[in-house]
mmCIF file of C-alpha atoms and ligand atoms in Angstrom:
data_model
loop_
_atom_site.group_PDB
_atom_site.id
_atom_site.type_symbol
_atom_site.label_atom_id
_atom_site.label_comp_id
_atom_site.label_asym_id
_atom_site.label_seq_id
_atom_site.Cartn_x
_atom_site.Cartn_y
_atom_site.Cartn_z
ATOM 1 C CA UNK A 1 -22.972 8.120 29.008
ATOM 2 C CA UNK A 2 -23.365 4.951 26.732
ATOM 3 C CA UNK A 3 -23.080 5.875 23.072
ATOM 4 C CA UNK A 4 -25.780 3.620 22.028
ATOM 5 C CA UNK A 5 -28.954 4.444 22.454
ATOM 6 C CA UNK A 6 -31.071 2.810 24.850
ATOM 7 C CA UNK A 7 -33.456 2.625 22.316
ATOM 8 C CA UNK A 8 -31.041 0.686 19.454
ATOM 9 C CA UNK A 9 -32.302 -2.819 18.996
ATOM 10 C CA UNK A 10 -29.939 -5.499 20.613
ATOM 11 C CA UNK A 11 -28.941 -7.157 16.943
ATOM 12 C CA UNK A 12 -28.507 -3.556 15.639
ATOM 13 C CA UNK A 13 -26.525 -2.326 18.124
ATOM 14 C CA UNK A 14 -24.135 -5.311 17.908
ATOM 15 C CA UNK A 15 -23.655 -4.894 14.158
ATOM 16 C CA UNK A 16 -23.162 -1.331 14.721
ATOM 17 C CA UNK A 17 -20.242 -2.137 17.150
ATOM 18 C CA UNK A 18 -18.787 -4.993 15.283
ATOM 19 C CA UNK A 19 -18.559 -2.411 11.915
ATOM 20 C CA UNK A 20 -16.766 0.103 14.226
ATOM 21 C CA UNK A 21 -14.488 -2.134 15.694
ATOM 22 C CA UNK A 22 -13.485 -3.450 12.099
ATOM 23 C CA UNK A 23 -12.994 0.128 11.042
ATOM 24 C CA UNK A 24 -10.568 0.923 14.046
ATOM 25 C CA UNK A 25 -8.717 -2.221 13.347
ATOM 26 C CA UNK A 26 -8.378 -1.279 9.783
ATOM 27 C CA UNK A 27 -6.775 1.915 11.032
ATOM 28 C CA UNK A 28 -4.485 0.312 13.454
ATOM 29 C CA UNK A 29 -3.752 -2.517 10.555
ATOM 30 C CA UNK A 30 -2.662 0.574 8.454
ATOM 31 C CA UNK A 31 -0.585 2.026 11.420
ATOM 32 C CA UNK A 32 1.348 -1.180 12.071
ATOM 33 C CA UNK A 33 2.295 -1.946 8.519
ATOM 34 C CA UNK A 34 6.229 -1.843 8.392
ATOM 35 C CA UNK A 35 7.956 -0.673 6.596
ATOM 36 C CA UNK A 36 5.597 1.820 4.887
ATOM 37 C CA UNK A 37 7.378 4.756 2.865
ATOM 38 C CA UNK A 38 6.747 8.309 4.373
ATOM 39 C CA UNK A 39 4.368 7.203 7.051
ATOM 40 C CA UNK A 40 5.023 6.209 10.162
ATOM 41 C CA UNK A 41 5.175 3.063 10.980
ATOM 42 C CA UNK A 42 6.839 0.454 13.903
ATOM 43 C CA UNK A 43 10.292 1.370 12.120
ATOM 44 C CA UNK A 44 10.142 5.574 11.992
ATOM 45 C CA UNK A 45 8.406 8.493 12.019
ATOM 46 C CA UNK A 46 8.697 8.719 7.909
ATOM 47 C CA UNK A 47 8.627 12.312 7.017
ATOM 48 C CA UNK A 48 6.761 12.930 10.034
ATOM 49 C CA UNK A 49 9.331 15.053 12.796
ATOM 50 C CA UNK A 50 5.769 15.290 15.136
ATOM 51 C CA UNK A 51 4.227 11.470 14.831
ATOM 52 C CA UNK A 52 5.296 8.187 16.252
ATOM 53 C CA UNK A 53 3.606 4.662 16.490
ATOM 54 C CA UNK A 54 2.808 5.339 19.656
ATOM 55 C CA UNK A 55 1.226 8.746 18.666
ATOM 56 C CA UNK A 56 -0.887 7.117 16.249
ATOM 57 C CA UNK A 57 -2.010 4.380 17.948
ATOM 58 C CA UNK A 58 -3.700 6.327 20.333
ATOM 59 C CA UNK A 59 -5.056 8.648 17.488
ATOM 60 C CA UNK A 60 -6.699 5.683 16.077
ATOM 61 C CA UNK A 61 -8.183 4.138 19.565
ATOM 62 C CA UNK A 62 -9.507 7.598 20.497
ATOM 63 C CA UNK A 63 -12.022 7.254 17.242
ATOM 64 C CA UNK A 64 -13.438 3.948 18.343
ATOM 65 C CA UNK A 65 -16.451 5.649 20.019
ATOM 66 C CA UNK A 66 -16.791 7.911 16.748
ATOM 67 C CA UNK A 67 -16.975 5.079 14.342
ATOM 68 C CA UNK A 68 -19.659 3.980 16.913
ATOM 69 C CA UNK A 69 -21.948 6.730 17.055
ATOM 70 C CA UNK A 70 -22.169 6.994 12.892
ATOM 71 C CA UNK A 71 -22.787 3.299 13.046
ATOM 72 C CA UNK A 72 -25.492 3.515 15.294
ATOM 73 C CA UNK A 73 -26.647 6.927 13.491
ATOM 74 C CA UNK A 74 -26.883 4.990 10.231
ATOM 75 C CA UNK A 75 -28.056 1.921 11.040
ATOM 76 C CA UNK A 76 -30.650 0.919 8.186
ATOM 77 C CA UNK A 77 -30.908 4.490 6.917
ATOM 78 C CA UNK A 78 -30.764 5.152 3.478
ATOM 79 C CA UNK A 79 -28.371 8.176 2.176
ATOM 80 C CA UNK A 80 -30.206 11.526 3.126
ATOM 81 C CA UNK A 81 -30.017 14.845 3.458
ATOM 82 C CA UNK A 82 -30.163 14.836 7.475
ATOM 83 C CA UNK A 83 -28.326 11.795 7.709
ATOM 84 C CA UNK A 84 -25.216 13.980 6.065
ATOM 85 C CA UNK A 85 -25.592 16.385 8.901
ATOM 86 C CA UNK A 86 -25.667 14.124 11.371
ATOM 87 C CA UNK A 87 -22.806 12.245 10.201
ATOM 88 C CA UNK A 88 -20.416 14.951 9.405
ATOM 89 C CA UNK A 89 -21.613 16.760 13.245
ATOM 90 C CA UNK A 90 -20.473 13.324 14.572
ATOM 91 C CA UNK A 91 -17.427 13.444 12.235
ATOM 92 C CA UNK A 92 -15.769 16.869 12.771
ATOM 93 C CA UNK A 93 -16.624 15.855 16.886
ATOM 94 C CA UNK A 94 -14.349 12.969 16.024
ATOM 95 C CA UNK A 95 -11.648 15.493 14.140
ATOM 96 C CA UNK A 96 -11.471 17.350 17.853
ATOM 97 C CA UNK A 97 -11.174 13.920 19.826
ATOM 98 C CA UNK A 98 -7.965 13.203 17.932
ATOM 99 C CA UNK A 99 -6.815 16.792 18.410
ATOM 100 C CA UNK A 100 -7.200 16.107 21.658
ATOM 101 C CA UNK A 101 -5.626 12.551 21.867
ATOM 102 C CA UNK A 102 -2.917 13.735 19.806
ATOM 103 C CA UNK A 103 -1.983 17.328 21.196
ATOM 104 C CA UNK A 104 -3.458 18.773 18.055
ATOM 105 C CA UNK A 105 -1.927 16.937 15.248
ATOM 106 C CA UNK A 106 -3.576 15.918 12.283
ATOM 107 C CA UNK A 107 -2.926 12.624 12.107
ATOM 108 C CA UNK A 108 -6.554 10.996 10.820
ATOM 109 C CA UNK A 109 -8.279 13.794 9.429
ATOM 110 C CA UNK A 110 -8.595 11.930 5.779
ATOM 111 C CA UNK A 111 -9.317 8.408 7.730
ATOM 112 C CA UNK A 112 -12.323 9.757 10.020
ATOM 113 C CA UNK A 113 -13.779 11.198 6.297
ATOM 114 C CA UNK A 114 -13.523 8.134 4.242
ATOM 115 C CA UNK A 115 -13.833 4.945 6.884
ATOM 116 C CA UNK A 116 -16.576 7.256 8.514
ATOM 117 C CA UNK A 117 -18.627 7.329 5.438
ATOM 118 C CA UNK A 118 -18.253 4.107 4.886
ATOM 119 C CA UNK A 119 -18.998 2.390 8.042
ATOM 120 C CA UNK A 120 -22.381 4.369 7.762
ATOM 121 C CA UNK A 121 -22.623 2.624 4.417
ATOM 122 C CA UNK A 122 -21.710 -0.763 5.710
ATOM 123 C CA UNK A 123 -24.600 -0.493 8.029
ATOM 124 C CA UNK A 124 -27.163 0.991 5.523
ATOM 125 C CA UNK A 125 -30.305 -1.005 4.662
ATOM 126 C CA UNK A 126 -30.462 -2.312 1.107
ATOM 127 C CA UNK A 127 -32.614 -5.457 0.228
ATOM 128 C CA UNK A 128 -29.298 -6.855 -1.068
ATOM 129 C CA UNK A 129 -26.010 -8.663 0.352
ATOM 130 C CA UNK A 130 -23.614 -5.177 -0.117
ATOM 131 C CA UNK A 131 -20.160 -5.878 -1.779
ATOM 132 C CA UNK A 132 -17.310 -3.399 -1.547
ATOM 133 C CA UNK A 133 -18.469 -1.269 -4.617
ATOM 134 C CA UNK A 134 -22.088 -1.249 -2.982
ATOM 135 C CA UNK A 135 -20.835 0.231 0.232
ATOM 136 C CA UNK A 136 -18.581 2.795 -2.153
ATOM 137 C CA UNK A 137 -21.804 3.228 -4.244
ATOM 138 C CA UNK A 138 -24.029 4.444 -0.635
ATOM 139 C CA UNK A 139 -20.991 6.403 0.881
ATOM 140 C CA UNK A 140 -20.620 8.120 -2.115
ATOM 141 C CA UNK A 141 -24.135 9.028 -2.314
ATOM 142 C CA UNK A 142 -24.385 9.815 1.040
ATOM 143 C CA UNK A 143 -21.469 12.425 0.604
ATOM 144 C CA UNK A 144 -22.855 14.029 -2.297
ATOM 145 C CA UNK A 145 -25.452 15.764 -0.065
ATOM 146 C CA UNK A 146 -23.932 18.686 0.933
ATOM 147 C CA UNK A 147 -22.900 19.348 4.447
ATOM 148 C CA UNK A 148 -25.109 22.629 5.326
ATOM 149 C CA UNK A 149 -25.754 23.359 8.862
ATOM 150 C CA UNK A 150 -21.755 22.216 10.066
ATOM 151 C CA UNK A 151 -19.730 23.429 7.311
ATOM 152 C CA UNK A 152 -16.425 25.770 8.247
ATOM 153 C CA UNK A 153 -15.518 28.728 5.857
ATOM 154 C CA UNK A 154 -12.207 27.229 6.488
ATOM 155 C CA UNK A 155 -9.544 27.274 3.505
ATOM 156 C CA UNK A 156 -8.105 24.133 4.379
ATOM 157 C CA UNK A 157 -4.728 22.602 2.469
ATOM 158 C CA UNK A 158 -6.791 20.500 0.699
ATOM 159 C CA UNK A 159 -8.574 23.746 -0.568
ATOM 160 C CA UNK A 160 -5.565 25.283 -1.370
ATOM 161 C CA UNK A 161 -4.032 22.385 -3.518
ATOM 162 C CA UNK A 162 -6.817 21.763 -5.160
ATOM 163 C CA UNK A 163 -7.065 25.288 -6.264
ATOM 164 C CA UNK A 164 -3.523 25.901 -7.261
ATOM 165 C CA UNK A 165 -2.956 22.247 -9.220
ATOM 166 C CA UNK A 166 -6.811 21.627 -10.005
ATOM 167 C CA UNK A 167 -6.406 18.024 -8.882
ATOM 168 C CA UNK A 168 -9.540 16.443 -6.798
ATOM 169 C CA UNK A 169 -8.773 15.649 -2.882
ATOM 170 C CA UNK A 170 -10.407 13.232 -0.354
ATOM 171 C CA UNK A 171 -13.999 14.544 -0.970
ATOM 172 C CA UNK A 172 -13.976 14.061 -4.504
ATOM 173 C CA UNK A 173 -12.194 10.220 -3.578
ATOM 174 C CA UNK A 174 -16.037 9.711 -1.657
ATOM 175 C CA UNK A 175 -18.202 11.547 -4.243
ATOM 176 C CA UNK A 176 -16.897 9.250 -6.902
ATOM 177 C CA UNK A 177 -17.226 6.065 -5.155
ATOM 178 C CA UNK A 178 -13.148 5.282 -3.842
ATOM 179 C CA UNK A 179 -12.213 4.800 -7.120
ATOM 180 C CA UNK A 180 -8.679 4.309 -5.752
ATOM 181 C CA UNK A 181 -10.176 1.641 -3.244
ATOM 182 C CA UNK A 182 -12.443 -0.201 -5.817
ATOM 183 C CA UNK A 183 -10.041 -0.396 -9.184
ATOM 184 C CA UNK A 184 -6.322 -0.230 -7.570
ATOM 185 C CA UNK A 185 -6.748 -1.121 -3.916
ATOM 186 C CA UNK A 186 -8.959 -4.350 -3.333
ATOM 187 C CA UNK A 187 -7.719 -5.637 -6.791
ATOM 188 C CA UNK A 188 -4.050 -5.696 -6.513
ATOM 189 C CA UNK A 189 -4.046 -6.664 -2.439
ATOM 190 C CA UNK A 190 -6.112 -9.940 -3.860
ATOM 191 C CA UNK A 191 -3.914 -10.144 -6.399
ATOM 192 C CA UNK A 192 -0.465 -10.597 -4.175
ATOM 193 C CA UNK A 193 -2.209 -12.362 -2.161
ATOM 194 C CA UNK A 194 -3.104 -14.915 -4.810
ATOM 195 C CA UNK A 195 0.693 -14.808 -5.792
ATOM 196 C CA UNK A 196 1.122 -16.266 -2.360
ATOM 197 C CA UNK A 197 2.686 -12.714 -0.318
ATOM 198 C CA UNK A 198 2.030 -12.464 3.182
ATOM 199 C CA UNK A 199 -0.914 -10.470 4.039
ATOM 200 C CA UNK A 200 1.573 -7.465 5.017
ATOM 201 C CA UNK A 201 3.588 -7.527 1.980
ATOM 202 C CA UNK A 202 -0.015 -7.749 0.311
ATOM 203 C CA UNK A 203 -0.675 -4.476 1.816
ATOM 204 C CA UNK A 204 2.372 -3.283 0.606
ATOM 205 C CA UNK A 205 1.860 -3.508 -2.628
ATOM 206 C CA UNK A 206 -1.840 -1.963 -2.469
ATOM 207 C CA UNK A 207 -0.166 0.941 -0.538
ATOM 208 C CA UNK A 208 2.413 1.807 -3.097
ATOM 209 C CA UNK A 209 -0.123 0.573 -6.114
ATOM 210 C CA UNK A 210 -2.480 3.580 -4.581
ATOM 211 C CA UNK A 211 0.284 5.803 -4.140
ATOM 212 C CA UNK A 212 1.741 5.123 -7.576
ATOM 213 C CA UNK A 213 -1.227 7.118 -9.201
ATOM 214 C CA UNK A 214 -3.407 9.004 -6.006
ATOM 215 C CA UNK A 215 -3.237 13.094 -6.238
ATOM 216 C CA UNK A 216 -2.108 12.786 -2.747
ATOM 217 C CA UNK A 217 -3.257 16.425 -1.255
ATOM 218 C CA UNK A 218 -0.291 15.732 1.788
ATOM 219 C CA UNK A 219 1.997 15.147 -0.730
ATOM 220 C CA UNK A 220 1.412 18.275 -2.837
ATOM 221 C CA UNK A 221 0.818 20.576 -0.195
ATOM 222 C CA UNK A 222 4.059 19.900 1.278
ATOM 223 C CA UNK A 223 5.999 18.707 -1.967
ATOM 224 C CA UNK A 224 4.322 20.428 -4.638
ATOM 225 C CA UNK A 225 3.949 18.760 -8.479
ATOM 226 C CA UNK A 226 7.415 17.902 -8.808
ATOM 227 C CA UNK A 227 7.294 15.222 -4.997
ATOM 228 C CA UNK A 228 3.992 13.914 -6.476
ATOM 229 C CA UNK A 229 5.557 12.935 -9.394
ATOM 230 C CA UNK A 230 8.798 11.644 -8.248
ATOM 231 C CA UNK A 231 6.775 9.653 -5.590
ATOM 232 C CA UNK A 232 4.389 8.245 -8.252
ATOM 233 C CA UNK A 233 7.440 7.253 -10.520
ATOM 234 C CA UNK A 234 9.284 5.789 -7.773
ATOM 235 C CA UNK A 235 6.075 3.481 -6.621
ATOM 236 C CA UNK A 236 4.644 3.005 -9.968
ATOM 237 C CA UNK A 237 8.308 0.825 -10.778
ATOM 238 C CA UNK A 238 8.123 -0.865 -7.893
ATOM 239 C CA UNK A 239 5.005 -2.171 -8.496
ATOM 240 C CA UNK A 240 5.484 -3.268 -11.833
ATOM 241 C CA UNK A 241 8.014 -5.754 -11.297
ATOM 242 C CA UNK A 242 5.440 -7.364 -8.886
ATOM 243 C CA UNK A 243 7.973 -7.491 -6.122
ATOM 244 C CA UNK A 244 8.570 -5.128 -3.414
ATOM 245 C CA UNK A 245 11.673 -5.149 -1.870
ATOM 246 C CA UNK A 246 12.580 -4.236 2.093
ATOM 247 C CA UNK A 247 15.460 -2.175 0.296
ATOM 248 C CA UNK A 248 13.967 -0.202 -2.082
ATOM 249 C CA UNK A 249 10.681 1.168 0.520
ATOM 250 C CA UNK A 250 13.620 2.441 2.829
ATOM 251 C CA UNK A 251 15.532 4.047 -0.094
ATOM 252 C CA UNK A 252 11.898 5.947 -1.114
ATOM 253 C CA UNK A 253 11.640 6.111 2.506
ATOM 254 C CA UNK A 254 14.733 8.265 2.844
ATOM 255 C CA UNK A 255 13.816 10.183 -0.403
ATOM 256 C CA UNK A 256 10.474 11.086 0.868
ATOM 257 C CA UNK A 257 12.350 12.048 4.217
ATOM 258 C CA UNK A 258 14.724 14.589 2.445
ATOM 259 C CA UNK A 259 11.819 15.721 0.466
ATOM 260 C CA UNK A 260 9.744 16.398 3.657
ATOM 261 C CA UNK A 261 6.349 14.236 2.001
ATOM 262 C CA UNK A 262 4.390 11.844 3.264
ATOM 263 C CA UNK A 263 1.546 10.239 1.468
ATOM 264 C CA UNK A 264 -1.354 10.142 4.410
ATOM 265 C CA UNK A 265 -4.414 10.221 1.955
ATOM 266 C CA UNK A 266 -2.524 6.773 0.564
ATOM 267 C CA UNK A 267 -2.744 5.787 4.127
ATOM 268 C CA UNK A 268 -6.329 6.535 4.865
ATOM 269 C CA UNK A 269 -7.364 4.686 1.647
ATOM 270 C CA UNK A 270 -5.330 1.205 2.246
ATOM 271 C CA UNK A 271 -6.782 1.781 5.230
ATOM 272 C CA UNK A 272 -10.470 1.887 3.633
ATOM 273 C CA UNK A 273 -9.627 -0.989 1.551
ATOM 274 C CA UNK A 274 -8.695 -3.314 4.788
ATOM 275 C CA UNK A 275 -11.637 -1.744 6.174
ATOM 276 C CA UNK A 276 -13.730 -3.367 2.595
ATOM 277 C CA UNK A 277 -11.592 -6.429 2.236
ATOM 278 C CA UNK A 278 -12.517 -7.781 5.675
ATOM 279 C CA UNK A 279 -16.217 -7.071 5.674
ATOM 280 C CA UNK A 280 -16.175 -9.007 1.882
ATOM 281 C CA UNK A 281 -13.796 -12.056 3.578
ATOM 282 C CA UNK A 282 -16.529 -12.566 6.380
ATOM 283 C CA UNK A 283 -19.195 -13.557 3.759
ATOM 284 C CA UNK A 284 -17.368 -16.360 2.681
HETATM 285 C C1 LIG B 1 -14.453 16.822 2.852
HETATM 286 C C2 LIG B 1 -13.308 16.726 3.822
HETATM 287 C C3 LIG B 1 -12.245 15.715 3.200
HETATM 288 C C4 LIG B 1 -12.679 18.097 3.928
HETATM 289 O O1 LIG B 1 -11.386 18.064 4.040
HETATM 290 P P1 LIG B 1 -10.480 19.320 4.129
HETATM 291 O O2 LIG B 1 -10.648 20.205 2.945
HETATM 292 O O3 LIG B 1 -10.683 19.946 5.447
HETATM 293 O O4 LIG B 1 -9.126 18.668 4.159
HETATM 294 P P2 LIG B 1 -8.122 18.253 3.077
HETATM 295 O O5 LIG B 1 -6.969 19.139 3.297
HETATM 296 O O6 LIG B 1 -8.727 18.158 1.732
HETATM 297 O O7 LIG B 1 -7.693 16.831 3.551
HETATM 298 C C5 LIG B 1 -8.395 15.766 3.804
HETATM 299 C C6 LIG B 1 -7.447 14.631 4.209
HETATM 300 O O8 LIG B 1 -7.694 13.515 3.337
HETATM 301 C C7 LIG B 1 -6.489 12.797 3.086
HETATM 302 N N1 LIG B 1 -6.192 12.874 1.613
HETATM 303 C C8 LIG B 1 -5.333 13.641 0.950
HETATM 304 N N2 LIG B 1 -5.406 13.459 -0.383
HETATM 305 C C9 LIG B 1 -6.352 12.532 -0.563
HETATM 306 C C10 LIG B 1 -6.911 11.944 -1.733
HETATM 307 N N3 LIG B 1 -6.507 12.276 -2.965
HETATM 308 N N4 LIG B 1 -7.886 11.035 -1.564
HETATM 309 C C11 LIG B 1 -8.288 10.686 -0.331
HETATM 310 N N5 LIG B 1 -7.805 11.205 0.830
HETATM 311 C C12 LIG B 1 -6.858 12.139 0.697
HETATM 312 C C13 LIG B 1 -5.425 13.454 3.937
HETATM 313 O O9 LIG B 1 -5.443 12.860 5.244
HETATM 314 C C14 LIG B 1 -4.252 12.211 5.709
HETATM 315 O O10 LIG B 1 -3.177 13.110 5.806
HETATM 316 C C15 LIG B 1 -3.267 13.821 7.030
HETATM 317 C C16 LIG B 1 -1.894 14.139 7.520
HETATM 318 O O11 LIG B 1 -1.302 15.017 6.627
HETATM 319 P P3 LIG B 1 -0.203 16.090 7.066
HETATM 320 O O12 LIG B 1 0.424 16.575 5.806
HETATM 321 O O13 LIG B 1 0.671 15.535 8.101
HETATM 322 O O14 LIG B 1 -1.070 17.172 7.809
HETATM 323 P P4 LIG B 1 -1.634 18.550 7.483
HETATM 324 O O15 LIG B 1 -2.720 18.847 8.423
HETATM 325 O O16 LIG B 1 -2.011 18.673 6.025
HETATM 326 O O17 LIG B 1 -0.500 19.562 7.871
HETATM 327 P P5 LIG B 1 1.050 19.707 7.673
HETATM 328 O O18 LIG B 1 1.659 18.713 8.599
HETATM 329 O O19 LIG B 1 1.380 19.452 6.214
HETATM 330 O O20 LIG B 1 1.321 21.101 8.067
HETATM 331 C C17 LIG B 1 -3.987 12.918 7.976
HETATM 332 O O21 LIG B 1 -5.155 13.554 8.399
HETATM 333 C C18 LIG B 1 -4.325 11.709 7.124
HETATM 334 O O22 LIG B 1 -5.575 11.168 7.469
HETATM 335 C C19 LIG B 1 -5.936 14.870 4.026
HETATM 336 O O23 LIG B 1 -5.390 15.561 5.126
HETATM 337 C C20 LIG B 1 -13.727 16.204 5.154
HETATM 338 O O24 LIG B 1 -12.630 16.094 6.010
HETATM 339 C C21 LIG B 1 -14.895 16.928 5.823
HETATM 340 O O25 LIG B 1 -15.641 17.710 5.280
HETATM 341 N N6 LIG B 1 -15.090 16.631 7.030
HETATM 342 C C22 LIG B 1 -16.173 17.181 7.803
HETATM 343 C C23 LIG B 1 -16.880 16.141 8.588
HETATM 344 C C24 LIG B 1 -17.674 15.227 7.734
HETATM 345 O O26 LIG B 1 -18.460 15.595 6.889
HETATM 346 N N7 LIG B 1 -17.543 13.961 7.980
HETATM 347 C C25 LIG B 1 -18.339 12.954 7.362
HETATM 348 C C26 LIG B 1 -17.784 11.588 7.531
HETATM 349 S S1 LIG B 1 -17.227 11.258 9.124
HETATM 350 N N1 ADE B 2 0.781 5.834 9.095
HETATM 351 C C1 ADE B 2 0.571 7.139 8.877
HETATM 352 N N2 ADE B 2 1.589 8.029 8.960
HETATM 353 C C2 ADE B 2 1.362 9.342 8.732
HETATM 354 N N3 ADE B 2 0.169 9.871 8.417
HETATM 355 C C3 ADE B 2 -0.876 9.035 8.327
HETATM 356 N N4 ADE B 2 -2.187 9.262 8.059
HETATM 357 C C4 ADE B 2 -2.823 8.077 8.123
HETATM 358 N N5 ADE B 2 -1.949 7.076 8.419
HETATM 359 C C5 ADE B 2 -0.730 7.649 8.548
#
């Protein structure tokens, strides 16, 4: 079965796919970065004994069609209520088709959340040319509704973290409009780039710039208070000298090893802020 509607305007329905097709190669952008510490990437598995590129490559292809359907779901909508529903049925659809691609490990939970909210928000109407912090702005409002009719009683690690260090997770990253995205991400990969860094090493240093100061729920679940803040210390140096070296990401690489952390909510939102960065660049 086609998943666009047969009754999806031409022009829409190419928009739709173009938005999903950026936010798939924002995820694979994210997977091929090398080296990334903790994460896997073309070098390692990071702290990961049950992922490999290959592993999440085919994670990330198998939520093309996802990112498709919410496009095509939100296609000039404005945030509501149903729209919510609809997105997060198509969303937690999405969670099992990586289960499934991926014999049932989590390896884009936090990605299909934030780059599915927004590529709906990419494709909202709004009588105005969106920038990043407009698309932030409608995905944020469009996850404050709640998420009635689909929600799990589930006590998820997110949950539990939260709880135990009362720090906020991925859903309070949407509610409050990527802050990590809009005032670390965008502004320091513009800024290396403008320092003349390739665009990987420009990734870099929004990775580790995100990771210097995100409540990574990965990292505490697994780590605890004490990872988080050895991580953050580690990355926050790094990116104050304004020069990453290939060294010093595999000697945090083989701390975060020993340490068993890896920061995949970092991951999801340099992904998000490829995912913004791109749509911006296309404008001119
Ligand atoms: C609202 C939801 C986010 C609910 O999420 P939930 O409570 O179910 O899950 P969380 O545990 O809170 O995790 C969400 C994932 O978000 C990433 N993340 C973590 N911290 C942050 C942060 N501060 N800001 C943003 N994002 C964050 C992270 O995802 C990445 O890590 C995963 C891999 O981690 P790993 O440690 O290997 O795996 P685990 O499963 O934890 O197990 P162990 O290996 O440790 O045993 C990987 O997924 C990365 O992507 C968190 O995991 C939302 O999900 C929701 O409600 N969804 C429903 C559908 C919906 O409404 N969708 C709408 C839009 S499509
Ligand atoms: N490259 C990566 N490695 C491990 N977990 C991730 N979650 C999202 N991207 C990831």
């Amino acid at each position: 079965m086609s998943i666009v509607k047969s009754s999806t305007p031409f022009i829409e329905s190419s928009i739709a796919k173009k938005r999903s097709n950026q936010a798939l190669d924002a995820l694979l952008a994210e997977v091929h970065l090398t080296p990334k510490p903790g994460l896997v990437d073309a070098d390692d598995g990071g702290a990961h004994d049950d992922m490999n590129l290959e592993l999440m490559q085919r994670s990330a292809r198998s939520l093309g069609p996802t990112f498709t359907q919410i496009a095509i779901a939100a296609i000039n909508q404005v945030p509501s209520q149903d729209l919510r529903e609809e997105i997060a049925a198509i969303g937690r659809e999405g969670e099992q088709t990586m289960f499934q691609a991926t014999g049932g490990i989590n390896t884009h939970k936090g990605a299909i959340w934030a780059l599915g909210l927004l590529t709906a928000a990419s494709v909202f109407f709004t009588p105005f040319d969106k920038k990043s912090h407009d698309i932030c702005h409608l995905a944020a409002k469009l996850a404050s509704y709640q998420d009635k009719r689909y929600t799990s009683n589930r006590f998820t690690h997110g949950d539990k973290v939260k709880k135990q260090f009362k720090v906020g997770g991925a859903y309070e990253e949407a509610v409050y409009g990527f802050p990590h995205v809009i005032s670390i991400g965008l502004p320091i990969l513009r800024t290396a780039r403008q320092r003349g860094y390739s665009e990987e090493r420009s990734q870099l240093h929004a990775l580790l710039a995100i990771m210097a100061v995100l409540n990574d729920t990965c990292i505490l679940y697994r780590g605890g208070k004490a990872s988080l803040e050895t991580v953050q210390k580690v990355a926050k140096k790094m990116i104050a000298k304004n020069k990453v070296n290939r060294d010093e990401i595999q000697s945090l690489n083989t701390k975060m090893i020993k340490l068993g952390v890896s920061p995949g909510g970092s991951a999801d939102l340099l992904a998000a802020t490829i995912f913004l960065d791109r749509i911006e660049n296309e404008r001119g």
